[in-house]
Every structure is written in structure tokens, then in C-alpha cells.
Short mmCIF file of C-alpha atoms in Angstrom, two decimals:
data_model
loop_
_atom_site.label_atom_id
_atom_site.label_comp_id
_atom_site.label_asym_id
_atom_site.label_seq_id
_atom_site.Cartn_x
_atom_site.Cartn_y
_atom_site.Cartn_z
CA MET A 1 -26.76 -19.23 2.02
CA LEU A 2 -23.87 -16.81 2.20
CA ALA A 3 -24.15 -13.44 0.40
CA LEU A 4 -21.33 -10.94 -0.15
CA ASP A 5 -21.88 -7.37 -1.36
CA ALA A 6 -19.27 -4.65 -1.88
CA ALA A 7 -21.41 -1.95 -3.39
CA VAL A 8 -22.04 0.32 -0.45
CA GLY A 9 -19.53 2.74 1.01
CA LYS A 10 -16.08 1.44 1.80
CA SER A 11 -16.99 -1.83 3.46
CA PHE A 12 -18.00 -5.37 2.56
CA ALA A 13 -21.45 -6.47 3.69
CA CYS A 14 -22.07 -10.11 4.38
CA LEU A 15 -25.24 -12.02 5.19
CA LEU A 16 -25.53 -15.61 6.36
CA LEU A 17 -29.03 -16.95 5.92
CA SER A 18 -30.41 -20.22 7.29
CA ASP A 19 -33.85 -21.60 8.07
CA ARG A 20 -33.22 -20.63 11.65
CA GLU A 21 -31.65 -17.19 11.46
CA ALA A 22 -30.07 -14.35 9.50
CA LEU A 23 -26.62 -13.15 10.59
CA TYR A 24 -25.14 -9.97 9.20
CA ALA A 25 -21.70 -8.38 9.37
CA LYS A 26 -19.97 -5.39 7.83
CA SER A 27 -16.21 -5.14 7.45
CA GLU A 28 -14.30 -2.35 9.15
CA GLY A 29 -11.90 -0.13 7.32
CA SER A 30 -11.12 0.17 3.65
CA ARG A 31 -12.18 -2.59 1.31
CA ALA A 32 -9.10 -2.29 -0.84
CA HIS A 33 -6.82 -3.00 2.10
CA SER A 34 -9.17 -5.40 3.76
CA GLN A 35 -7.36 -8.08 5.67
CA SER A 36 -10.56 -8.54 7.58
CA LEU A 37 -12.83 -10.05 4.92
CA MET A 38 -12.08 -13.74 5.44
CA PRO A 39 -11.89 -13.51 9.26
CA MET A 40 -15.26 -11.70 9.15
CA LEU A 41 -16.87 -14.48 7.11
CA GLU A 42 -15.32 -17.09 9.38
CA GLY A 43 -16.69 -15.21 12.37
CA LEU A 44 -20.21 -15.38 10.91
CA LEU A 45 -19.95 -19.13 10.29
CA LYS A 46 -18.69 -19.66 13.83
CA LYS A 47 -21.54 -17.59 15.26
CA ALA A 48 -24.00 -19.76 13.33
CA ASP A 49 -22.09 -22.83 14.50
CA ILE A 50 -21.57 -24.15 10.97
CA THR A 51 -18.60 -24.70 8.63
CA TRP A 52 -18.00 -23.81 4.98
CA LYS A 53 -19.22 -27.28 4.00
CA ASP A 54 -22.63 -26.63 5.51
CA LEU A 55 -23.34 -23.88 2.98
CA ASN A 56 -25.46 -24.82 -0.01
CA ILE A 57 -25.73 -21.63 -2.00
CA LEU A 58 -23.67 -18.44 -2.41
CA ALA A 59 -24.75 -14.99 -3.60
CA LEU A 60 -22.72 -12.09 -4.94
CA GLY A 61 -23.83 -8.48 -5.04
CA VAL A 62 -22.57 -7.81 -8.56
CA GLY A 63 -22.94 -4.06 -8.38
CA PRO A 64 -22.97 -1.73 -10.18
CA GLY A 65 -20.51 0.07 -7.90
CA SER A 66 -16.84 0.58 -7.11
CA PHE A 67 -14.62 -1.21 -9.62
CA THR A 68 -11.96 -2.53 -7.27
CA GLY A 69 -14.29 -3.44 -4.41
CA LEU A 70 -16.61 -5.49 -6.61
CA ARG A 71 -13.70 -7.32 -8.22
CA ILE A 72 -12.17 -8.19 -4.85
CA ALA A 73 -15.52 -9.53 -3.61
CA ALA A 74 -15.97 -11.57 -6.80
CA ALA A 75 -12.43 -12.99 -6.53
CA ALA A 76 -12.85 -13.89 -2.87
CA LEU A 77 -16.17 -15.64 -3.51
CA ALA A 78 -14.72 -17.48 -6.51
CA GLY A 79 -11.83 -18.65 -4.32
CA ILE A 80 -14.23 -19.82 -1.63
CA ASN A 81 -16.23 -21.70 -4.24
CA ALA A 82 -13.19 -23.44 -5.70
CA SER A 83 -13.56 -26.13 -3.05
CA LEU A 84 -17.27 -25.84 -2.36
CA GLN A 85 -18.53 -25.89 -5.97
CA LEU A 86 -21.87 -24.33 -5.07
CA PRO A 87 -24.30 -22.47 -7.35
CA VAL A 88 -23.82 -18.68 -7.12
CA LEU A 89 -26.70 -16.20 -7.37
CA SER A 90 -25.98 -12.80 -8.92
CA ILE A 91 -27.94 -10.05 -7.23
CA SER A 92 -28.08 -6.39 -8.19
CA SER A 93 -26.78 -4.02 -5.55
CA LEU A 94 -29.37 -1.49 -6.80
CA ALA A 95 -32.16 -4.01 -6.18
CA ILE A 96 -31.06 -4.26 -2.56
CA THR A 97 -31.19 -0.46 -2.22
CA ALA A 98 -34.62 -0.38 -3.87
CA VAL A 99 -35.99 -2.91 -1.41
CA GLN A 100 -34.52 -0.93 1.48
CA ALA A 101 -36.73 2.05 0.56
CA ASN A 102 -39.76 -0.22 0.94
CA GLY A 103 -41.86 2.04 -1.34
CA GLU A 104 -45.28 1.14 -2.71
CA GLY A 105 -44.96 1.64 -6.46
CA PRO A 106 -41.95 1.30 -8.74
CA LEU A 107 -39.04 3.57 -7.94
CA TYR A 108 -35.64 4.56 -9.27
CA VAL A 109 -32.33 3.87 -7.59
CA LEU A 110 -29.88 6.64 -8.47
CA GLU A 111 -26.35 6.04 -7.23
CA ASP A 112 -23.50 8.45 -8.01
CA ALA A 113 -21.00 6.63 -10.25
CA ARG A 114 -18.42 9.48 -10.20
CA ALA A 115 -16.94 10.92 -13.40
CA GLY A 116 -20.25 12.75 -14.02
CA GLU A 117 -22.22 9.51 -14.27
CA VAL A 118 -25.04 7.85 -12.37
CA PHE A 119 -26.09 4.23 -11.96
CA VAL A 120 -29.82 3.92 -12.63
CA GLY A 121 -32.02 1.06 -11.50
CA TYR A 122 -35.82 0.92 -11.82
CA TYR A 123 -37.48 -1.51 -9.46
CA HIS A 124 -40.89 -2.58 -8.26
CA GLY A 125 -40.13 -4.45 -5.06
CA THR A 126 -37.42 -6.92 -6.04
CA VAL A 127 -38.43 -6.91 -9.71
CA ALA A 128 -36.29 -4.96 -12.20
CA MET A 129 -38.52 -2.99 -14.59
CA GLN A 130 -35.46 -2.35 -16.79
CA ASP A 131 -31.79 -3.38 -16.83
CA ASP A 132 -29.51 -1.40 -14.51
CA LEU A 133 -27.83 1.40 -16.49
CA CYS A 134 -24.95 3.82 -16.23
CA ILE A 135 -25.67 7.21 -17.84
CA SER A 136 -24.47 10.79 -17.40
CA TRP A 137 -26.21 12.91 -14.78
CA ASP A 138 -27.16 15.20 -17.69
CA ALA A 139 -28.95 12.38 -19.51
CA LEU A 140 -30.98 11.75 -16.36
CA ASN A 141 -32.95 14.91 -17.21
CA GLU A 142 -34.59 12.94 -20.01
CA VAL A 143 -35.92 10.33 -17.58
CA LYS A 144 -39.47 10.92 -16.32
CA GLN A 145 -39.01 12.12 -12.76
CA GLY A 146 -40.57 10.32 -9.86
CA ASN A 147 -39.62 8.59 -6.64
CA TYR A 148 -36.00 7.68 -6.13
CA THR A 149 -33.76 6.29 -3.42
CA SER A 150 -30.02 5.85 -2.99
CA VAL A 151 -27.39 4.93 -0.42
CA ALA A 152 -25.18 7.95 -1.13
CA MET A 153 -26.74 11.38 -1.53
CA PRO A 154 -26.57 12.68 -5.13
CA PRO A 155 -23.71 15.18 -5.74
CA GLU A 156 -26.33 17.88 -6.34
CA PRO A 157 -29.98 18.13 -5.22
CA LEU A 158 -32.36 16.61 -7.80
CA SER A 159 -35.18 18.92 -8.69
CA GLY A 160 -38.45 17.25 -9.67
CA TRP A 161 -37.53 14.01 -7.90
CA LYS A 162 -38.95 12.80 -4.59
CA ARG A 163 -36.43 11.10 -2.34
CA LEU A 164 -37.40 8.01 -0.32
CA GLU A 165 -35.04 7.31 2.57
CA PRO A 166 -34.02 3.73 3.37
CA ALA A 167 -36.76 2.32 5.61
CA ILE A 168 -35.46 -1.15 6.44
CA ASP A 169 -32.03 -2.57 7.31
CA ARG A 170 -29.67 -3.43 4.48
CA ALA A 171 -29.35 -6.95 5.94
CA GLU A 172 -33.11 -7.49 5.67
CA ALA A 173 -33.13 -6.08 2.13
CA ILE A 174 -30.32 -8.45 1.05
CA ALA A 175 -32.29 -11.37 2.51
CA THR A 176 -35.44 -10.31 0.60
CA VAL A 177 -33.59 -9.97 -2.72
CA VAL A 178 -31.77 -13.28 -2.28
CA ARG A 179 -35.00 -15.13 -1.38
CA ALA A 180 -36.77 -13.67 -4.43
CA ALA A 181 -33.86 -14.65 -6.68
CA MET A 182 -33.86 -18.19 -5.27
CA GLU A 183 -37.55 -18.58 -6.07
CA GLN A 184 -37.11 -17.35 -9.63
CA GLN A 185 -34.05 -19.32 -10.64
CA VAL A 186 -33.23 -22.96 -11.18
CA LEU A 187 -30.36 -23.32 -8.74
CA SER A 188 -28.70 -26.18 -10.60
CA ASN A 189 -28.43 -23.93 -13.67
CA LEU A 190 -26.45 -21.25 -11.85
CA PRO A 191 -22.75 -20.76 -12.61
CA LYS A 192 -20.08 -21.46 -10.01
CA TYR A 193 -18.17 -18.26 -10.79
CA VAL A 194 -19.86 -14.93 -11.45
CA GLN A 195 -18.48 -11.54 -12.43
CA PRO A 196 -19.41 -8.02 -11.37
CA ALA A 197 -21.71 -5.91 -13.55
CA TYR A 198 -19.44 -3.82 -15.80
CA LEU A 199 -21.63 -0.82 -16.55
CA GLN A 200 -18.84 1.73 -16.42
CA MET A 201 -15.29 1.89 -17.70
CA SER A 202 -12.55 1.51 -15.09
CA GLN A 203 -10.12 4.33 -14.50
CA ALA A 204 -7.48 2.24 -16.27
CA GLU A 205 -9.72 1.87 -19.32
CA ARG A 206 -10.43 5.60 -19.30
CA SER A 207 -6.70 6.42 -19.20
CA LEU A 208 -6.06 3.99 -22.02
CA GLN A 209 -8.84 5.50 -24.12
CA ALA A 210 -7.58 9.02 -23.43
CA ARG A 211 -4.06 8.01 -24.48
CA GLU A 212 -5.30 6.43 -27.71
CA LYS A 213 -7.11 9.60 -28.73
CA MET B 1 2.37 -26.08 -3.66
CA LEU B 2 0.28 -23.64 -5.63
CA ALA B 3 1.69 -20.15 -6.32
CA LEU B 4 -0.21 -17.20 -7.75
CA ASP B 5 1.44 -14.01 -9.03
CA ALA B 6 -0.22 -10.98 -10.60
CA ALA B 7 2.75 -8.68 -10.91
CA VAL B 8 3.69 -9.06 -14.54
CA GLY B 9 1.84 -7.53 -17.47
CA LYS B 10 -1.90 -7.97 -17.58
CA SER B 11 -2.15 -11.64 -16.71
CA PHE B 12 -2.09 -13.92 -13.67
CA ALA B 13 0.77 -16.40 -13.51
CA CYS B 14 0.25 -19.64 -11.68
CA LEU B 15 2.64 -22.43 -10.77
CA LEU B 16 1.79 -25.85 -9.40
CA LEU B 17 4.80 -27.55 -7.87
CA SER B 18 5.04 -31.15 -6.73
CA ASP B 19 7.84 -33.63 -6.12
CA ARG B 20 7.14 -35.00 -9.56
CA GLU B 21 6.64 -31.94 -11.73
CA ALA B 22 6.16 -28.18 -12.16
CA LEU B 23 3.08 -27.04 -14.12
CA TYR B 24 2.75 -23.44 -15.19
CA ALA B 25 -0.12 -21.42 -16.66
CA LYS B 26 -0.75 -17.80 -17.54
CA SER B 27 -4.23 -16.30 -17.79
CA GLU B 28 -5.47 -14.84 -21.06
CA GLY B 29 -6.97 -11.39 -21.30
CA SER B 30 -7.22 -8.65 -18.71
CA ARG B 31 -6.76 -9.49 -15.07
CA ALA B 32 -9.40 -7.05 -13.89
CA HIS B 33 -12.06 -8.74 -15.98
CA SER B 34 -10.65 -12.19 -15.56
CA GLN B 35 -13.32 -14.83 -15.50
CA SER B 36 -10.61 -17.28 -16.33
CA LEU B 37 -8.60 -17.33 -13.10
CA MET B 38 -10.40 -20.12 -11.24
CA PRO B 39 -10.92 -22.29 -14.35
CA MET B 40 -7.18 -21.85 -15.07
CA LEU B 41 -6.22 -23.04 -11.58
CA GLU B 42 -8.67 -25.94 -11.84
CA GLY B 43 -7.14 -26.83 -15.19
CA LEU B 44 -3.70 -27.03 -13.60
CA LEU B 45 -4.95 -29.29 -10.80
CA LYS B 46 -6.65 -31.54 -13.32
CA LYS B 47 -3.51 -31.74 -15.44
CA ALA B 48 -1.57 -32.79 -12.34
CA ASP B 49 -4.38 -35.22 -11.51
CA ILE B 50 -4.89 -33.80 -8.01
CA THR B 51 -7.64 -31.89 -6.16
CA TRP B 52 -7.57 -28.78 -3.95
CA LYS B 53 -7.28 -31.03 -0.91
CA ASP B 54 -4.00 -32.47 -2.13
CA LEU B 55 -2.29 -29.08 -1.83
CA ASN B 56 -0.25 -28.49 1.29
CA ILE B 57 1.13 -25.00 0.82
CA LEU B 58 0.11 -21.85 -1.05
CA ALA B 59 2.25 -18.91 -2.20
CA LEU B 60 1.28 -15.41 -3.21
CA GLY B 61 3.38 -13.04 -5.28
CA VAL B 62 2.72 -9.98 -3.11
CA GLY B 63 4.12 -7.48 -5.57
CA PRO B 64 4.99 -4.68 -5.63
CA GLY B 65 2.93 -4.10 -8.77
CA SER B 66 -0.50 -3.18 -10.09
CA PHE B 67 -2.88 -2.28 -7.25
CA THR B 68 -6.04 -3.96 -8.50
CA GLY B 69 -4.37 -7.07 -9.91
CA LEU B 70 -2.50 -7.83 -6.68
CA ARG B 71 -5.62 -7.34 -4.59
CA ILE B 72 -7.67 -9.63 -6.80
CA ALA B 73 -4.99 -12.32 -6.57
CA ALA B 74 -4.82 -11.93 -2.77
CA ALA B 75 -8.62 -12.14 -2.45
CA ALA B 76 -8.86 -15.20 -4.68
CA LEU B 77 -6.12 -17.00 -2.75
CA ALA B 78 -7.72 -16.03 0.58
CA GLY B 79 -11.03 -17.45 -0.67
CA ILE B 80 -9.36 -20.67 -1.77
CA ASN B 81 -7.71 -20.95 1.63
CA ALA B 82 -10.96 -20.43 3.54
CA SER B 83 -11.64 -24.15 3.24
CA LEU B 84 -8.09 -25.42 2.88
CA GLN B 85 -6.54 -23.54 5.82
CA LEU B 86 -3.00 -23.94 4.50
CA PRO B 87 0.08 -21.82 5.33
CA VAL B 88 0.67 -19.10 2.73
CA LEU B 89 4.16 -17.97 1.67
CA SER B 90 4.59 -14.33 0.64
CA ILE B 91 7.08 -13.97 -2.17
CA SER B 92 8.36 -10.75 -3.73
CA SER B 93 7.51 -10.34 -7.38
CA LEU B 94 10.81 -8.46 -7.75
CA ALA B 95 12.70 -11.46 -6.36
CA ILE B 96 11.19 -13.60 -9.12
CA THR B 97 12.36 -11.11 -11.74
CA ALA B 98 15.84 -10.97 -10.19
CA VAL B 99 16.16 -14.74 -10.35
CA GLN B 100 15.01 -14.70 -13.97
CA ALA B 101 18.05 -12.61 -14.90
CA ASN B 102 20.26 -15.34 -13.45
CA GLY B 103 23.14 -12.87 -12.91
CA GLU B 104 26.30 -13.66 -10.94
CA GLY B 105 26.51 -10.86 -8.38
CA PRO B 106 23.78 -8.80 -6.72
CA LEU B 107 21.58 -6.82 -9.10
CA TYR B 108 18.78 -4.31 -9.04
CA VAL B 109 15.24 -4.93 -10.25
CA LEU B 110 13.79 -1.66 -11.55
CA GLU B 111 10.13 -1.88 -12.49
CA ASP B 112 8.16 1.17 -13.67
CA ALA B 113 5.50 1.96 -11.06
CA ARG B 114 3.84 4.73 -13.15
CA ALA B 115 3.19 8.21 -11.76
CA GLY B 116 6.91 8.97 -12.08
CA GLU B 117 7.91 6.23 -9.66
CA VAL B 118 9.92 3.03 -9.79
CA PHE B 119 9.85 -0.15 -7.71
CA VAL B 120 13.38 -1.00 -6.63
CA GLY B 121 14.57 -4.41 -5.48
CA TYR B 122 18.17 -5.38 -4.77
CA TYR B 123 18.81 -9.11 -4.86
CA HIS B 124 21.64 -11.60 -4.78
CA GLY B 125 20.07 -14.76 -6.13
CA THR B 126 16.88 -15.15 -4.11
CA VAL B 127 18.23 -13.12 -1.19
CA ALA B 128 16.98 -9.54 -0.71
CA MET B 129 19.92 -7.24 0.12
CA GLN B 130 17.42 -4.52 1.12
CA ASP B 131 13.64 -4.19 1.40
CA ASP B 132 11.77 -3.58 -1.85
CA LEU B 133 11.19 0.16 -2.27
CA CYS B 134 9.09 2.58 -4.30
CA ILE B 135 10.91 5.83 -5.11
CA SER B 136 10.74 8.48 -7.82
CA TRP B 137 12.73 7.88 -11.00
CA ASP B 138 14.59 11.09 -10.12
CA ALA B 139 15.68 9.70 -6.76
CA LEU B 140 17.11 6.68 -8.58
CA ASN B 141 19.98 8.95 -9.72
CA GLU B 142 21.26 8.82 -6.14
CA VAL B 143 21.52 5.03 -6.23
CA LYS B 144 24.95 3.66 -7.21
CA GLN B 145 24.47 2.42 -10.75
CA GLY B 146 25.15 -1.17 -11.70
CA ASN B 147 23.42 -4.18 -13.21
CA TYR B 148 19.66 -4.14 -13.39
CA THR B 149 16.85 -6.21 -14.83
CA SER B 150 13.11 -5.72 -15.26
CA VAL B 151 10.07 -7.26 -16.92
CA ALA B 152 8.89 -4.00 -18.50
CA MET B 153 11.38 -1.72 -20.20
CA PRO B 154 11.97 1.55 -18.27
CA PRO B 155 10.03 4.55 -19.68
CA GLU B 156 13.36 6.13 -20.64
CA PRO B 157 16.79 4.57 -21.29
CA LEU B 158 18.88 4.41 -18.11
CA SER B 159 22.35 5.84 -18.57
CA GLY B 160 25.07 4.32 -16.44
CA TRP B 161 23.08 1.13 -15.84
CA LYS B 162 23.75 -2.22 -17.49
CA ARG B 163 20.63 -4.16 -18.39
CA LEU B 164 20.47 -7.95 -17.92
CA GLU B 165 17.73 -9.60 -19.95
CA PRO B 166 15.64 -12.40 -18.42
CA ALA B 167 17.62 -15.60 -18.96
CA ILE B 168 15.33 -18.27 -17.55
CA ASP B 169 11.57 -18.87 -17.67
CA ARG B 170 9.38 -17.05 -15.18
CA ALA B 171 7.92 -20.42 -14.12
CA GLU B 172 11.38 -21.70 -13.21
CA ALA B 173 12.14 -18.45 -11.36
CA ILE B 174 8.93 -18.70 -9.31
CA ALA B 175 9.82 -22.28 -8.41
CA THR B 176 13.32 -21.21 -7.30
CA VAL B 177 12.01 -18.35 -5.14
CA VAL B 178 9.30 -20.51 -3.57
CA ARG B 179 11.75 -23.33 -2.78
CA ALA B 180 14.17 -20.86 -1.17
CA ALA B 181 11.34 -19.32 0.88
CA MET B 182 10.19 -22.77 2.02
CA GLU B 183 13.68 -23.58 3.26
CA GLN B 184 13.99 -20.33 5.19
CA GLN B 185 10.62 -20.24 6.90
CA VAL B 186 8.86 -22.32 9.51
CA LEU B 187 5.76 -23.30 7.57
CA SER B 188 3.58 -23.72 10.65
CA ASN B 189 4.26 -20.08 11.56
CA LEU B 190 2.95 -18.73 8.27
CA PRO B 191 -0.36 -16.84 8.16
CA LYS B 192 -3.38 -18.22 6.31
CA TYR B 193 -4.21 -14.88 4.70
CA VAL B 194 -1.59 -12.53 3.29
CA GLN B 195 -1.84 -9.09 1.79
CA PRO B 196 -0.06 -7.46 -1.14
CA ALA B 197 2.96 -5.22 -0.53
CA TYR B 198 1.63 -1.66 -0.34
CA LEU B 199 4.65 0.37 -1.44
CA GLN B 200 2.69 2.93 -3.42
CA MET B 201 -0.50 4.87 -2.90
CA SER B 202 -3.49 3.73 -4.93
CA GLN B 203 -5.11 6.07 -7.43
CA ALA B 204 -8.02 6.43 -4.99
CA GLU B 205 -5.67 7.45 -2.18
CA ARG B 206 -3.95 9.95 -4.48
CA SER B 207 -7.31 11.52 -5.45
CA LEU B 208 -8.30 11.70 -1.80
CA GLN B 209 -5.01 13.32 -0.86
CA ALA B 210 -5.31 15.80 -3.76
CA ARG B 211 -8.84 16.69 -2.66
CA GLU B 212 -7.79 17.22 0.96
CA LYS B 213 -5.09 19.67 -0.07
#
């Protein structure tokens, strides 16, 4: 299994999972200019001493997150799968962050979405208690406060919320989410090409909307 | 040969070139949300009755053009080439437009780059007389006026310039540029992964620069 996630920071995260081992790598430098993505994936395969043809399932971190980064990851994985024709699991980037916190009860994942908005996930372990959302930070006041976690710190301190810091490695969290998804889904039913989660308008769409007004 | 270009309008253009025939397709809908790119390419292969493994060279229209679209095309082609490991030709999207105009002497390609800027190419047939540039529309006044062509109309009429309309199909122009590039380059020296032409800052880079000021 090869998983690709673009939701955190400026890099691509990649996990190669086999019965024997889990290998993890993070790209250097900016995602948008990344010349390093394919060489990084090839480096992981080489380290595991396998080839592309030895893979039997792919996974994409579909976000929510940075528009361009997620689209580049989706396009790269789709290209890879053109020849391989493997089933592709969609995993929520917020689910990965939730699992990283390793909390006991259900908890929120609150990730700054810029433009005054926040991505909201609500997870109990790997299980989503509601669909991932994108709402304004103001609207978050209407949500019952409780435990939350995030990769990036919120733009302003959140009063009434208790922050849980990431407790386990992101690599381990990706592995946990992917394994849970594999148990829950019929692999032969999975699509070969998946798209990012579009919870927020792109900057281009915003500009267009502003112009039409 | 399979060529992919994202520089024109909102769609991906794709050309499949063999000794026997040239097959062309353009994606529907927005590039950024395109779920249709891989199925479109697969449709072309099927129409030509070949598989990915029958390809022996790839080409990428590296722009200059829309930031996100070019990056998605580059990522998709890199993914495709992960298994295939073919040489990849970089072709200028402005060269394609120049060839479309089918003019007699050298001519400029002037493509609106937004944010008050213009992409400038100067071509004689498929031959670049200078590197593709990105300058402000104001700075264009210092360029000796002559014949020009473009896909999109300039934001304002250009006085002193003579416009040549596209005279041949874009598909035919891509084929001409790719064939010229293949004759000029040693295919075994070509890289397997190529990047778009970064002539202009991305919106993200602009925001970052504005914030740092």
C-alpha cells in the first residue's frame, strides 16, 4: 500500500506499508514547485526493495487542505495509477490528525482554512462522527466546546476549548487510518481515480464570484 | 508520443501522435476540478488501439500559463511516467500558439498573464528567437511593435501591433512543435520528470511577499 497526503504544511507526506514494514518520507521544499515528489516515492520503493508493480492498493489523503497541493497529489496519484489500475482509498486528512492526538473520547480537529474559515472534523478514533466541514471561525462559537487538536495552531487562542497535542507520529497515524479504511471497504468497489475534498472555494472561484457581484 | 498541454483556457489539451495518425482531445469542464483527465487520456489510447506501454515518448506543454493547471498537468504526467520511465520533451505553450498563426516572418506571442503582466514569446516558425518572458503590459511599450498572435484577446487593444489570428488547429500546431523538438534533441538525454516554466510568481508567493513587506 502506498499513501500520499498533501494536507500538512508545505510538504507531501508518503507512507509505504507492507506486511513487513512501514516506510515514511516527507518531501523537502515547497509542494507547488516540487520536483522531488516522484524521486521521493521511487526512493521509498527502492528502500523497500519493491517496484511499482508490487503495489496492490493506493491511498490518497483527500484533505480538506491547501487547494493546489491536494490537486497536485491527486493528479500525481492518478498518473501513477494509469498503468497500475489499482483501487484507491480516500482518507480524510483530518482523520489522520485526530488519530495523532490519540485521545480517549471523541474530539474535534480544527484546522485553519484561511479566509476566516476553519475545517472541522469530529472523530472518535478513526471513525468520523460527522462529515468534515468548512465553516467560518465565527460559526465555530455555536459548536459545543470540548477537546480539539490540529496540526497548525489556530490564528487566535480558542477560549473554552482544550487542546490535545499530537501524541503519535503522523506516519503511524496514516497507517492506522489506512488500515481502518481497508477493513471497512470492499477494495474491488473502490474507484481508480479519486478527487480531493472540495469543502472550500478556491481563490480563483472567489475572484470569479467577487467579479460577478 | 503523448503530449499534454494545460496552457489554453480552462481545459487540458492532449495529442496522441503515431506514424499512422494524430488523435486529439480536449477536456471538458474546469481543469482544477478535472476528474476527466485520466479517462480522457485512456480514451485516446483506446481509440488508437494501444496501451500505455506502447508509448515511447511523452511531451509536456510547460507553459507559461495558469499556475495550478500547469502543475496539475506536470504532476499527472510525472505519475504516468513513474511506471513508463520514458523521456519527456518540454515544449513551450507559446511556441504552439506561434505555430498556430502560421505567419511568414518572426512574430510575437502576447498572452495575458493577469496581474498587469503579459507572457511574451518571439518565434520564427517553431524556433524561439528569445526566451519566453513575463513582463508588465507597460514594459511592452518598449518592445518594437510588429505582428503578434495570442489565444486570449489582450485586455486592451494594442495600438501599433498587427494581430494574426490562429490559422491552423491547435492539435496540428502541437504536432508540429513536438516533431521539431524531437528532431533537435537527443531523446536519451531528456529527463523523466519535467516542471512547468515558472515565469511569474504564484498568488501564494505574492501574498507572502506582500506580508513580508
